[in-house]
Short mmCIF file of C-alpha atoms in Angstrom, two decimals:
data_model
loop_
_atom_site.label_atom_id
_atom_site.label_comp_id
_atom_site.label_asym_id
_atom_site.label_seq_id
_atom_site.Cartn_x
_atom_site.Cartn_y
_atom_site.Cartn_z
CA UNK A 1 0.04 -0.02 -0.01
CA UNK A 2 1.31 3.49 -0.87
CA UNK A 3 1.31 5.38 2.35
CA UNK A 4 2.75 8.63 1.03
CA UNK A 5 1.12 11.90 1.85
CA UNK A 6 -2.27 10.78 3.33
CA UNK A 7 -2.10 11.46 7.14
CA UNK A 8 -3.91 14.62 8.37
CA UNK A 9 -2.02 15.74 11.51
CA UNK A 10 -2.63 18.28 14.28
CA UNK A 11 0.31 19.36 16.52
CA UNK A 12 -0.53 21.07 19.80
CA UNK A 13 2.01 22.74 22.18
CA UNK A 14 1.80 25.98 24.08
CA UNK A 15 5.59 26.70 23.74
CA UNK A 16 6.22 28.22 20.34
CA UNK A 17 9.77 26.93 19.91
CA UNK A 18 8.67 23.35 20.82
CA UNK A 19 5.73 23.67 18.46
CA UNK A 20 7.87 24.93 15.58
CA UNK A 21 10.35 22.07 16.07
CA UNK A 22 7.57 19.47 16.15
CA UNK A 23 5.88 21.00 13.07
CA UNK A 24 9.16 21.15 11.20
CA UNK A 25 9.78 17.46 11.69
CA UNK A 26 6.24 16.43 10.84
CA UNK A 27 6.13 18.52 7.69
CA UNK A 28 9.34 16.81 6.56
CA UNK A 29 7.73 13.37 6.78
CA UNK A 30 6.26 12.30 3.35
CA UNK A 31 3.38 10.46 4.92
CA UNK A 32 1.97 13.77 6.26
CA UNK A 33 -0.47 15.28 3.79
CA UNK A 34 -1.71 18.18 5.86
CA UNK A 35 -0.40 19.66 9.08
CA UNK A 36 -2.42 21.95 11.45
CA UNK A 37 -0.91 23.55 14.58
CA UNK A 38 -2.39 24.93 17.73
CA UNK A 39 -0.97 26.70 20.76
CA UNK A 40 -3.48 25.47 23.27
CA UNK A 41 -6.46 23.15 23.69
CA UNK A 42 -9.07 25.78 22.79
CA UNK A 43 -7.35 26.53 19.46
CA UNK A 44 -6.92 22.81 18.88
CA UNK A 45 -10.67 22.25 19.33
CA UNK A 46 -11.38 25.01 16.84
CA UNK A 47 -9.14 23.24 14.27
CA UNK A 48 -10.92 19.87 15.00
CA UNK A 49 -14.26 21.51 14.54
CA UNK A 50 -13.34 22.72 11.00
CA UNK A 51 -11.01 19.95 9.79
CA UNK A 52 -10.74 16.18 9.76
CA UNK A 53 -7.67 14.98 11.59
CA UNK A 54 -6.25 11.45 11.73
CA UNK A 55 -3.68 11.97 14.60
CA UNK A 56 -2.96 14.59 17.19
CA UNK A 57 0.58 15.10 18.54
CA UNK A 58 -0.23 16.58 21.88
CA UNK A 59 1.79 18.22 24.67
CA UNK A 60 0.62 17.31 28.14
CA UNK A 61 1.44 20.31 30.40
CA UNK A 62 -0.40 23.28 28.98
CA UNK A 63 -2.23 26.17 30.69
CA UNK A 64 -6.02 25.97 30.84
CA UNK A 65 -7.21 22.57 29.46
CA UNK A 66 -4.16 20.36 29.59
CA UNK A 67 -3.27 17.57 27.11
CA UNK A 68 -4.74 14.76 29.17
CA UNK A 69 -8.01 16.66 29.59
CA UNK A 70 -8.11 17.45 25.83
CA UNK A 71 -7.40 13.77 25.08
CA UNK A 72 -10.46 12.76 27.10
CA UNK A 73 -12.48 15.19 25.08
CA UNK A 74 -11.25 13.78 21.83
CA UNK A 75 -12.10 10.20 22.97
CA UNK A 76 -15.83 11.32 22.96
CA UNK A 77 -15.75 12.36 19.28
CA UNK A 78 -17.76 10.16 16.96
CA UNK A 79 -14.53 9.56 14.91
CA UNK A 80 -11.78 10.25 17.38
CA UNK A 81 -8.20 10.79 16.09
CA UNK A 82 -5.23 8.81 17.27
CA UNK A 83 -3.28 10.46 20.12
CA UNK A 84 0.56 10.73 20.37
CA UNK A 85 1.63 12.51 23.58
CA UNK A 86 4.77 14.58 23.24
CA UNK A 87 6.12 15.69 26.58
CA UNK A 88 9.29 16.32 28.56
CA UNK A 89 7.90 14.35 31.50
CA UNK A 90 7.25 10.65 32.17
CA UNK A 91 4.64 11.08 35.00
CA UNK A 92 1.79 10.95 32.51
CA UNK A 93 2.55 7.52 31.13
CA UNK A 94 -0.15 5.76 33.18
CA UNK A 95 -2.87 8.25 32.15
CA UNK A 96 -1.68 7.98 28.53
CA UNK A 97 -2.10 4.27 28.69
CA UNK A 98 -5.69 4.59 30.11
CA UNK A 99 -6.59 6.97 27.30
CA UNK A 100 -5.36 4.47 24.65
CA UNK A 101 -2.55 6.63 23.27
CA UNK A 102 -0.87 5.18 20.25
CA UNK A 103 2.64 6.48 21.46
CA UNK A 104 4.37 8.57 24.09
CA UNK A 105 7.33 10.59 22.86
CA UNK A 106 9.85 12.27 25.14
CA UNK A 107 11.14 15.80 24.38
CA UNK A 108 13.48 16.93 22.83
CA UNK A 109 11.77 15.32 19.73
CA UNK A 110 13.90 13.57 17.03
CA UNK A 111 12.87 13.09 13.43
CA UNK A 112 13.43 9.32 13.58
CA UNK A 113 11.37 8.99 16.75
CA UNK A 114 8.42 11.00 15.24
CA UNK A 115 8.74 8.81 12.07
CA UNK A 116 8.43 5.76 14.27
CA UNK A 117 5.26 7.30 15.91
CA UNK A 118 3.66 7.76 12.47
CA UNK A 119 4.50 4.21 11.47
CA UNK A 120 2.74 3.04 14.64
CA UNK A 121 -0.33 5.20 13.84
CA UNK A 122 -0.48 3.69 10.33
CA UNK A 123 0.27 0.15 11.59
CA UNK A 124 -2.32 0.12 14.43
CA UNK A 125 -5.09 1.71 12.45
CA UNK A 126 -5.19 1.20 8.62
CA UNK A 127 -7.68 4.10 8.67
CA UNK A 128 -6.87 5.87 12.05
CA UNK A 129 -10.49 6.74 12.77
CA UNK A 130 -12.04 3.50 11.57
CA UNK A 131 -14.54 2.13 14.15
CA UNK A 132 -13.11 -1.40 13.87
CA UNK A 133 -9.60 -0.19 14.61
CA UNK A 134 -10.89 1.83 17.62
CA UNK A 135 -12.69 -1.25 18.96
CA UNK A 136 -9.41 -3.22 18.79
CA UNK A 137 -7.58 -0.48 20.66
CA UNK A 138 -10.29 -0.45 23.32
CA UNK A 139 -10.04 -4.27 23.72
CA UNK A 140 -6.28 -4.28 24.07
CA UNK A 141 -4.97 -0.93 25.44
CA UNK A 142 -1.30 -0.21 25.62
CA UNK A 143 0.96 1.06 28.38
CA UNK A 144 4.13 3.11 27.78
CA UNK A 145 7.32 1.33 28.85
CA UNK A 146 10.99 2.40 28.66
CA UNK A 147 13.22 0.16 26.50
CA UNK A 148 16.79 1.05 25.64
CA UNK A 149 16.06 4.79 26.18
CA UNK A 150 12.92 4.73 24.00
CA UNK A 151 9.36 4.78 25.16
CA UNK A 152 7.40 1.84 23.64
CA UNK A 153 3.77 1.07 23.80
CA UNK A 154 3.23 -2.40 25.34
CA UNK A 155 -0.09 -4.11 24.66
CA UNK A 156 -1.84 -5.28 27.86
CA UNK A 157 -2.30 -8.66 26.25
CA UNK A 158 1.50 -9.21 26.33
CA UNK A 159 1.59 -9.00 30.13
CA UNK A 160 1.68 -12.39 31.83
CA UNK A 161 1.92 -11.23 35.48
CA UNK A 162 2.79 -8.12 37.42
CA UNK A 163 5.04 -7.71 40.52
CA UNK A 164 4.83 -4.81 42.96
CA UNK A 165 8.03 -2.94 43.58
CA UNK A 166 7.22 -0.13 45.94
CA UNK A 167 5.20 2.59 44.12
CA UNK A 168 6.15 0.95 40.82
CA UNK A 169 5.05 -2.26 39.15
CA UNK A 170 7.13 -4.60 37.10
CA UNK A 171 5.29 -6.01 33.99
CA UNK A 172 6.42 -9.50 33.09
CA UNK A 173 6.06 -10.62 29.41
CA UNK A 174 7.21 -13.70 27.55
CA UNK A 175 10.28 -11.66 26.35
CA UNK A 176 11.25 -9.89 29.65
CA UNK A 177 10.00 -7.35 32.06
CA UNK A 178 9.40 -3.56 32.28
CA UNK A 179 9.17 -1.28 35.28
CA UNK A 180 6.43 1.35 35.16
CA UNK A 181 5.41 4.17 37.46
CA UNK A 182 2.03 2.78 38.66
CA UNK A 183 1.00 0.89 41.75
CA UNK A 184 -0.10 -2.66 41.75
CA UNK A 185 -3.37 -1.62 43.35
CA UNK A 186 -4.06 0.72 40.53
CA UNK A 187 -3.44 -1.91 37.91
CA UNK A 188 -5.50 -4.51 39.81
CA UNK A 189 -8.50 -2.12 39.67
CA UNK A 190 -7.98 -1.08 36.02
CA UNK A 191 -7.33 -4.57 34.66
CA UNK A 192 -9.95 -6.58 36.61
CA UNK A 193 -12.28 -6.66 33.72
CA UNK A 194 -9.49 -8.06 31.48
CA UNK A 195 -9.04 -11.12 33.63
CA UNK A 196 -6.16 -10.02 35.92
CA UNK A 197 -6.61 -11.20 39.49
CA UNK A 198 -4.74 -10.35 42.75
CA UNK A 199 -3.14 -13.38 44.34
CA UNK A 200 -0.78 -11.61 46.83
CA UNK A 201 -0.17 -8.12 47.97
CA UNK A 202 2.77 -8.17 45.61
CA UNK A 203 1.42 -10.08 42.59
CA UNK A 204 -1.30 -9.62 39.97
CA UNK A 205 -1.72 -12.39 37.35
CA UNK A 206 -3.65 -13.17 34.15
CA UNK A 207 -6.10 -15.74 35.39
CA UNK A 208 -6.35 -17.69 32.03
CA UNK A 209 -2.48 -18.24 32.08
CA UNK A 210 -2.38 -20.05 35.44
CA UNK A 211 -1.16 -23.57 34.61
CA UNK A 212 -1.37 -24.91 38.11
CA UNK A 213 -2.45 -24.13 41.62
CA UNK A 214 -0.19 -26.13 43.90
CA UNK A 215 -0.09 -26.72 47.67
CA UNK A 216 3.49 -26.16 48.89
CA UNK A 217 4.31 -26.64 52.63
CA UNK A 218 1.70 -24.46 54.38
CA UNK A 219 0.58 -22.38 51.44
CA UNK A 220 -0.34 -22.39 47.80
CA UNK A 221 1.55 -21.15 44.60
CA UNK A 222 0.37 -20.66 41.14
CA UNK A 223 2.54 -21.59 38.10
CA UNK A 224 2.76 -19.25 35.08
CA UNK A 225 5.35 -19.89 32.37
CA UNK A 226 7.13 -22.27 34.82
CA UNK A 227 7.38 -19.53 37.33
CA UNK A 228 5.99 -20.17 40.84
CA UNK A 229 4.20 -17.14 42.42
CA UNK A 230 2.93 -17.29 46.02
CA UNK A 231 -0.72 -17.00 46.78
CA UNK A 232 -1.63 -15.28 50.09
CA UNK A 233 -4.17 -16.96 52.42
CA UNK A 234 -6.58 -14.04 52.10
CA UNK A 235 -6.63 -14.47 48.30
CA UNK A 236 -6.62 -18.29 48.19
CA UNK A 237 -10.40 -18.86 48.41
CA UNK A 238 -11.35 -16.17 45.89
CA UNK A 239 -8.76 -17.45 43.50
CA UNK A 240 -10.07 -21.05 43.70
CA UNK A 241 -13.54 -19.81 43.08
CA UNK A 242 -12.48 -17.83 40.08
CA UNK A 243 -10.57 -20.78 38.62
CA UNK A 244 -13.60 -23.06 39.02
CA UNK A 245 -15.90 -20.49 37.35
CA UNK A 246 -13.46 -20.06 34.48
CA UNK A 247 -13.24 -23.80 33.99
CA UNK A 248 -17.07 -24.17 33.98
CA UNK A 249 -17.29 -21.40 31.32
CA UNK A 250 -14.80 -23.33 29.19
CA UNK A 251 -16.74 -26.62 29.54
CA UNK A 252 -20.04 -24.88 28.65
CA UNK A 253 -18.76 -23.50 25.32
#
């Protein structure tokens, strides 16, 4: 498929030098057909009222309506654009994940990093505002993680289990692990509907991936990917009930 010159992009930043730099790099990318710019959320909404936009490159910290608040407004659009957050800070990563952001780019921006973001927009949504693509994004949201100095968007479906590490959480995948700035309690609440269950004050696991529930000495452990994780006494009964219900649902299909 020829992807040259077809994306309609809006860049939003309240700092003129940062906006100019972002716009310069985006205009230089051959996949961008049209670029709009805005210095704040109010101006961005005026642009979006008058023009169709496929993706918004959005600063987070802005006066008035900030980037996160604007992104929440955009999600309510009948045909919401993809969102790429562009920020000097990493403390918005969790909220970006909750909002289904396609990417999370750290300032200062680089041409190759913005090119990668555009590739992700195209790859995740053949037509960025197509309802089927949006439905897939809702079903499997992503969370920003750091990998070799680059922020990547990790699909929730790739996470096997989560380990608490103070105010952080370590996400374990089949390929490795990633430390993110979010508490285990927060993830347990947000991921409950996706099948993640708390088995211990320090562990959250994907229920369907539990291979065994085993009695060891005076307590239980679960086995996921050949790894044994402890189950606390307070969570044992609830976990057993959930495993039984999940098994019954499988039998009835």
